[in-house]
């Protein structure tokens, strides 16, 4: 049986995860957060104290690590790991590894009838033939404000201006990297997530009901 695939791409803190979780629940699709895979690799690198310049050690780490899973953890959301994740995401060997992990997971999964997957290159590279592609847009200030609140609520110390700077930097890195930069995937529906969640849901419901 063909599995339904919905992709959700967009910049940092644009609310992709919130939207993906909503779709996952309402349409009984498994939610996969691709950012977690990059965050786990970033965490491994920091934990093993491997310098980004030491590519041989970095490649060895990836080749020898047990399969990276989608399991989430609060510490993976820290700003330190966010920064490192966008640094390692520029390497082709990292992206190849993460893309294969995602495709294998979907191919080998016998439980779920479909998936909703969020990230930066899901509709443009990883699952180009998805049944529905969404691209989420939110201005920088709103994203920084939302991320700031998230961090404060989770007990991390945070400064709004610093978050805004880091979001701008991550956007720049994601949009200008040579391999799989963040783009609006071909055929994607652009969703404005600056307003209320209800407003966002109203924009996507029409497309979901057509599936
Ligand atoms: O989505 P999240 O903020 O958890 O992603 C962490 C970082 O991983 C992003 O800033 C981005 O650089 C990278 N990433 C990516 N491609 C994806 C998902 C995440 O390059 N599909």
mmCIF file of C-alpha atoms and ligand atoms in Angstrom:
data_model
loop_
_atom_site.group_PDB
_atom_site.id
_atom_site.type_symbol
_atom_site.label_atom_id
_atom_site.label_comp_id
_atom_site.label_asym_id
_atom_site.label_seq_id
_atom_site.Cartn_x
_atom_site.Cartn_y
_atom_site.Cartn_z
ATOM 1 C CA UNK A 1 0.000 0.000 0.000
ATOM 2 C CA UNK A 2 1.327 3.467 -0.893
ATOM 3 C CA UNK A 3 2.108 5.547 2.184
ATOM 4 C CA UNK A 4 0.937 9.161 2.350
ATOM 5 C CA UNK A 5 3.756 11.661 2.754
ATOM 6 C CA UNK A 6 3.288 15.294 3.774
ATOM 7 C CA UNK A 7 6.373 17.486 3.966
ATOM 8 C CA UNK A 8 6.668 20.705 5.978
ATOM 9 C CA UNK A 9 9.669 22.934 5.356
ATOM 10 C CA UNK A 10 10.504 26.370 6.661
ATOM 11 C CA UNK A 11 13.078 28.399 8.601
ATOM 12 C CA UNK A 12 14.023 28.017 12.264
ATOM 13 C CA UNK A 13 11.216 28.569 14.771
ATOM 14 C CA UNK A 14 8.542 28.959 12.104
ATOM 15 C CA UNK A 15 6.196 26.562 13.920
ATOM 16 C CA UNK A 16 6.721 23.565 11.617
ATOM 17 C CA UNK A 17 6.675 21.145 14.511
ATOM 18 C CA UNK A 18 3.426 22.489 15.951
ATOM 19 C CA UNK A 19 1.743 22.214 12.553
ATOM 20 C CA UNK A 20 3.202 18.736 11.961
ATOM 21 C CA UNK A 21 1.938 17.518 15.342
ATOM 22 C CA UNK A 22 -1.533 18.861 14.582
ATOM 23 C CA UNK A 23 -1.642 17.073 11.190
ATOM 24 C CA UNK A 24 -0.193 13.905 12.709
ATOM 25 C CA UNK A 25 -2.935 13.730 15.329
ATOM 26 C CA UNK A 26 -5.847 14.731 13.146
ATOM 27 C CA UNK A 27 -4.975 12.473 10.205
ATOM 28 C CA UNK A 28 -3.259 9.607 12.120
ATOM 29 C CA UNK A 29 0.084 10.061 10.366
ATOM 30 C CA UNK A 30 3.436 9.477 12.053
ATOM 31 C CA UNK A 31 5.322 12.711 12.718
ATOM 32 C CA UNK A 32 9.053 12.711 11.959
ATOM 33 C CA UNK A 33 11.178 15.725 12.951
ATOM 34 C CA UNK A 34 14.273 15.657 10.719
ATOM 35 C CA UNK A 35 15.950 18.430 12.726
ATOM 36 C CA UNK A 36 16.314 15.984 15.610
ATOM 37 C CA UNK A 37 18.656 13.842 13.516
ATOM 38 C CA UNK A 38 20.945 16.832 12.861
ATOM 39 C CA UNK A 39 20.725 17.804 16.519
ATOM 40 C CA UNK A 40 21.732 14.298 17.629
ATOM 41 C CA UNK A 41 24.787 14.321 15.393
ATOM 42 C CA UNK A 42 25.686 17.798 16.715
ATOM 43 C CA UNK A 43 25.346 16.499 20.260
ATOM 44 C CA UNK A 44 27.538 13.475 19.533
ATOM 45 C CA UNK A 45 30.237 15.727 18.080
ATOM 46 C CA UNK A 46 30.193 18.022 21.120
ATOM 47 C CA UNK A 47 30.132 15.084 23.511
ATOM 48 C CA UNK A 48 33.151 13.441 21.864
ATOM 49 C CA UNK A 49 34.878 16.860 21.667
ATOM 50 C CA UNK A 50 35.594 16.430 17.956
ATOM 51 C CA UNK A 51 36.529 19.660 16.200
ATOM 52 C CA UNK A 52 34.550 20.531 13.045
ATOM 53 C CA UNK A 53 37.836 20.805 11.122
ATOM 54 C CA UNK A 54 38.745 17.193 11.937
ATOM 55 C CA UNK A 55 36.701 15.701 9.097
ATOM 56 C CA UNK A 56 38.252 12.230 9.335
ATOM 57 C CA UNK A 57 37.267 11.856 12.984
ATOM 58 C CA UNK A 58 33.821 13.321 12.204
ATOM 59 C CA UNK A 59 33.231 10.834 9.351
ATOM 60 C CA UNK A 60 34.436 7.957 11.555
ATOM 61 C CA UNK A 61 31.994 9.043 14.253
ATOM 62 C CA UNK A 62 29.075 8.954 11.821
ATOM 63 C CA UNK A 63 30.083 5.640 10.265
ATOM 64 C CA UNK A 64 30.550 3.970 13.635
ATOM 65 C CA UNK A 65 27.637 5.441 15.539
ATOM 66 C CA UNK A 66 24.574 3.288 16.193
ATOM 67 C CA UNK A 67 21.574 4.255 14.040
ATOM 68 C CA UNK A 68 20.488 7.778 14.961
ATOM 69 C CA UNK A 69 16.848 7.717 16.036
ATOM 70 C CA UNK A 70 14.035 10.271 16.112
ATOM 71 C CA UNK A 71 13.672 9.986 19.898
ATOM 72 C CA UNK A 72 13.460 13.492 21.374
ATOM 73 C CA UNK A 73 15.051 14.944 24.449
ATOM 74 C CA UNK A 74 14.859 18.369 26.038
ATOM 75 C CA UNK A 75 18.637 18.949 26.047
ATOM 76 C CA UNK A 76 18.702 18.662 22.230
ATOM 77 C CA UNK A 77 16.747 21.941 22.010
ATOM 78 C CA UNK A 78 19.458 24.099 23.638
ATOM 79 C CA UNK A 79 20.855 27.024 21.650
ATOM 80 C CA UNK A 80 24.338 25.467 21.770
ATOM 81 C CA UNK A 81 23.074 22.389 19.936
ATOM 82 C CA UNK A 82 20.913 24.489 17.569
ATOM 83 C CA UNK A 83 24.017 26.389 16.482
ATOM 84 C CA UNK A 84 26.151 23.286 16.057
ATOM 85 C CA UNK A 85 23.350 21.488 14.148
ATOM 86 C CA UNK A 86 23.259 24.206 11.495
ATOM 87 C CA UNK A 87 27.077 24.088 11.246
ATOM 88 C CA UNK A 88 27.241 20.336 10.620
ATOM 89 C CA UNK A 89 24.238 20.456 8.243
ATOM 90 C CA UNK A 90 26.445 21.952 5.494
ATOM 91 C CA UNK A 91 28.419 18.708 5.006
ATOM 92 C CA UNK A 92 27.364 16.358 2.206
ATOM 93 C CA UNK A 93 28.319 13.201 4.147
ATOM 94 C CA UNK A 94 26.131 14.339 7.046
ATOM 95 C CA UNK A 95 23.146 15.104 4.783
ATOM 96 C CA UNK A 96 23.550 11.822 2.877
ATOM 97 C CA UNK A 97 23.536 9.927 6.174
ATOM 98 C CA UNK A 98 20.483 11.767 7.519
ATOM 99 C CA UNK A 99 18.557 11.443 4.227
ATOM 100 C CA UNK A 100 19.206 7.707 4.066
ATOM 101 C CA UNK A 101 18.120 7.322 7.703
ATOM 102 C CA UNK A 102 14.836 9.075 6.884
ATOM 103 C CA UNK A 103 14.103 7.170 3.673
ATOM 104 C CA UNK A 104 14.946 3.815 5.299
ATOM 105 C CA UNK A 105 12.698 4.600 8.240
ATOM 106 C CA UNK A 106 9.730 5.343 5.969
ATOM 107 C CA UNK A 107 10.429 2.365 3.683
ATOM 108 C CA UNK A 108 10.832 -0.171 6.475
ATOM 109 C CA UNK A 109 7.998 1.035 8.665
ATOM 110 C CA UNK A 110 5.081 -1.376 8.563
ATOM 111 C CA UNK A 111 2.951 0.259 11.246
ATOM 112 C CA UNK A 112 1.977 3.669 9.896
ATOM 113 C CA UNK A 113 -0.191 4.475 6.898
ATOM 114 C CA UNK A 114 1.676 7.704 6.301
ATOM 115 C CA UNK A 115 4.087 10.347 7.572
ATOM 116 C CA UNK A 116 4.255 14.073 8.154
ATOM 117 C CA UNK A 117 7.897 15.128 8.070
ATOM 118 C CA UNK A 118 9.300 18.545 8.908
ATOM 119 C CA UNK A 119 12.661 20.108 8.131
ATOM 120 C CA UNK A 120 14.502 22.317 5.650
ATOM 121 C CA UNK A 121 14.872 20.095 2.576
ATOM 122 C CA UNK A 122 12.145 17.491 2.949
ATOM 123 C CA UNK A 123 9.952 18.543 0.008
ATOM 124 C CA UNK A 124 12.850 19.794 -2.118
ATOM 125 C CA UNK A 125 15.285 16.871 -1.704
ATOM 126 C CA UNK A 126 14.382 14.004 0.635
ATOM 127 C CA UNK A 127 10.787 13.274 -0.441
ATOM 128 C CA UNK A 128 10.410 15.158 -3.713
ATOM 129 C CA UNK A 129 7.332 13.129 -4.699
ATOM 130 C CA UNK A 130 5.375 13.837 -1.508
ATOM 131 C CA UNK A 131 1.564 13.928 -1.708
ATOM 132 C CA UNK A 132 1.463 17.404 -0.178
ATOM 133 C CA UNK A 133 4.274 19.905 0.387
ATOM 134 C CA UNK A 134 3.892 22.855 2.737
ATOM 135 C CA UNK A 135 6.324 25.739 3.227
ATOM 136 C CA UNK A 136 5.851 27.794 6.402
ATOM 137 C CA UNK A 137 6.614 31.513 6.509
ATOM 138 C CA UNK A 138 6.889 33.704 9.637
ATOM 139 C CA UNK A 139 8.837 36.973 9.945
ATOM 140 C CA UNK A 140 12.110 36.992 11.917
ATOM 141 C CA UNK A 141 10.765 39.052 14.837
ATOM 142 C CA UNK A 142 7.809 36.741 15.471
ATOM 143 C CA UNK A 143 10.050 33.686 15.267
ATOM 144 C CA UNK A 144 12.566 35.166 17.717
ATOM 145 C CA UNK A 145 9.774 36.127 20.106
ATOM 146 C CA UNK A 146 8.284 32.615 20.009
ATOM 147 C CA UNK A 147 11.659 30.874 20.460
ATOM 148 C CA UNK A 148 12.511 33.256 23.336
ATOM 149 C CA UNK A 149 9.263 32.340 25.103
ATOM 150 C CA UNK A 150 9.884 28.618 24.500
ATOM 151 C CA UNK A 151 13.360 28.828 26.074
ATOM 152 C CA UNK A 152 12.195 30.879 29.046
ATOM 153 C CA UNK A 153 9.252 28.499 29.614
ATOM 154 C CA UNK A 154 11.623 25.531 29.556
ATOM 155 C CA UNK A 155 13.812 27.152 32.224
ATOM 156 C CA UNK A 156 16.740 28.260 30.010
ATOM 157 C CA UNK A 157 18.160 31.788 30.433
ATOM 158 C CA UNK A 158 17.650 33.797 27.277
ATOM 159 C CA UNK A 159 17.901 37.285 25.725
ATOM 160 C CA UNK A 160 15.532 38.254 22.916
ATOM 161 C CA UNK A 161 18.118 40.243 20.894
ATOM 162 C CA UNK A 162 20.544 37.331 21.055
ATOM 163 C CA UNK A 163 17.847 34.898 19.848
ATOM 164 C CA UNK A 164 16.999 37.246 16.974
ATOM 165 C CA UNK A 165 20.690 37.448 15.960
ATOM 166 C CA UNK A 166 21.008 33.677 16.094
ATOM 167 C CA UNK A 167 17.851 33.127 14.058
ATOM 168 C CA UNK A 168 19.184 35.497 11.380
ATOM 169 C CA UNK A 169 22.494 33.656 11.370
ATOM 170 C CA UNK A 170 20.824 30.240 11.126
ATOM 171 C CA UNK A 171 18.581 31.482 8.285
ATOM 172 C CA UNK A 172 21.643 32.712 6.439
ATOM 173 C CA UNK A 173 23.445 29.396 6.917
ATOM 174 C CA UNK A 174 20.369 27.345 5.917
ATOM 175 C CA UNK A 175 19.539 29.465 2.858
ATOM 176 C CA UNK A 176 23.026 29.956 1.467
ATOM 177 C CA UNK A 177 24.663 26.556 1.970
ATOM 178 C CA UNK A 178 25.736 24.853 -1.264
ATOM 179 C CA UNK A 179 24.022 21.521 -0.608
ATOM 180 C CA UNK A 180 20.247 21.376 -0.089
ATOM 181 C CA UNK A 181 19.728 25.022 0.908
ATOM 182 C CA UNK A 182 16.384 25.982 2.412
ATOM 183 C CA UNK A 183 14.109 26.872 -0.525
ATOM 184 C CA UNK A 184 10.381 26.797 -1.243
ATOM 185 C CA UNK A 185 10.095 23.295 -2.739
ATOM 186 C CA UNK A 186 8.667 22.989 -6.246
ATOM 187 C CA UNK A 187 4.901 22.529 -5.952
ATOM 188 C CA UNK A 188 4.756 23.574 -2.273
ATOM 189 C CA UNK A 189 1.856 25.533 -0.786
ATOM 190 C CA UNK A 190 3.174 28.580 1.100
ATOM 191 C CA UNK A 191 1.495 29.022 4.496
ATOM 192 C CA UNK A 192 1.598 32.281 6.466
ATOM 193 C CA UNK A 193 2.040 31.320 10.130
ATOM 194 C CA UNK A 194 2.383 34.874 11.518
ATOM 195 C CA UNK A 195 -1.146 34.923 12.843
ATOM 196 C CA UNK A 196 -3.112 32.624 15.112
ATOM 197 C CA UNK A 197 -2.835 28.858 14.879
ATOM 198 C CA UNK A 198 -6.501 28.752 13.872
ATOM 199 C CA UNK A 199 -5.716 30.977 10.920
ATOM 200 C CA UNK A 200 -2.860 28.656 9.907
ATOM 201 C CA UNK A 201 -5.067 25.569 10.171
ATOM 202 C CA UNK A 202 -7.692 27.264 7.999
ATOM 203 C CA UNK A 203 -5.069 27.768 5.290
ATOM 204 C CA UNK A 204 -3.993 24.114 5.230
ATOM 205 C CA UNK A 205 -7.272 22.285 5.887
ATOM 206 C CA UNK A 206 -8.462 22.612 2.295
ATOM 207 C CA UNK A 207 -5.328 20.873 0.984
ATOM 208 C CA UNK A 208 -5.420 18.162 3.645
ATOM 209 C CA UNK A 209 -9.048 17.331 2.950
ATOM 210 C CA UNK A 210 -8.212 16.794 -0.727
ATOM 211 C CA UNK A 211 -5.725 14.002 0.077
HETATM 212 O O1 LIG B 1 14.499 22.099 12.758
HETATM 213 P P1 LIG B 1 15.626 22.282 13.762
HETATM 214 O O2 LIG B 1 15.783 23.676 14.255
HETATM 215 O O3 LIG B 1 15.547 21.278 14.884
HETATM 216 O O4 LIG B 1 16.941 21.917 12.940
HETATM 217 C C1 LIG B 1 18.236 22.113 13.474
HETATM 218 C C2 LIG B 1 19.186 22.458 12.339
HETATM 219 O O5 LIG B 1 19.355 21.304 11.508
HETATM 220 C C3 LIG B 1 18.684 23.545 11.398
HETATM 221 O O6 LIG B 1 19.111 24.845 11.776
HETATM 222 C C4 LIG B 1 19.265 23.186 10.059
HETATM 223 O O7 LIG B 1 20.532 23.774 9.887
HETATM 224 C C5 LIG B 1 19.447 21.674 10.139
HETATM 225 N N1 LIG B 1 18.427 20.975 9.369
HETATM 226 C C6 LIG B 1 18.633 20.812 8.026
HETATM 227 N N2 LIG B 1 17.761 20.081 7.281
HETATM 228 C C7 LIG B 1 16.666 19.548 7.835
HETATM 229 C C8 LIG B 1 16.411 19.730 9.214
HETATM 230 C C9 LIG B 1 17.310 20.473 9.955
HETATM 231 O O8 LIG B 1 19.619 21.298 7.490
HETATM 232 N N3 LIG B 1 15.847 18.823 7.078
#
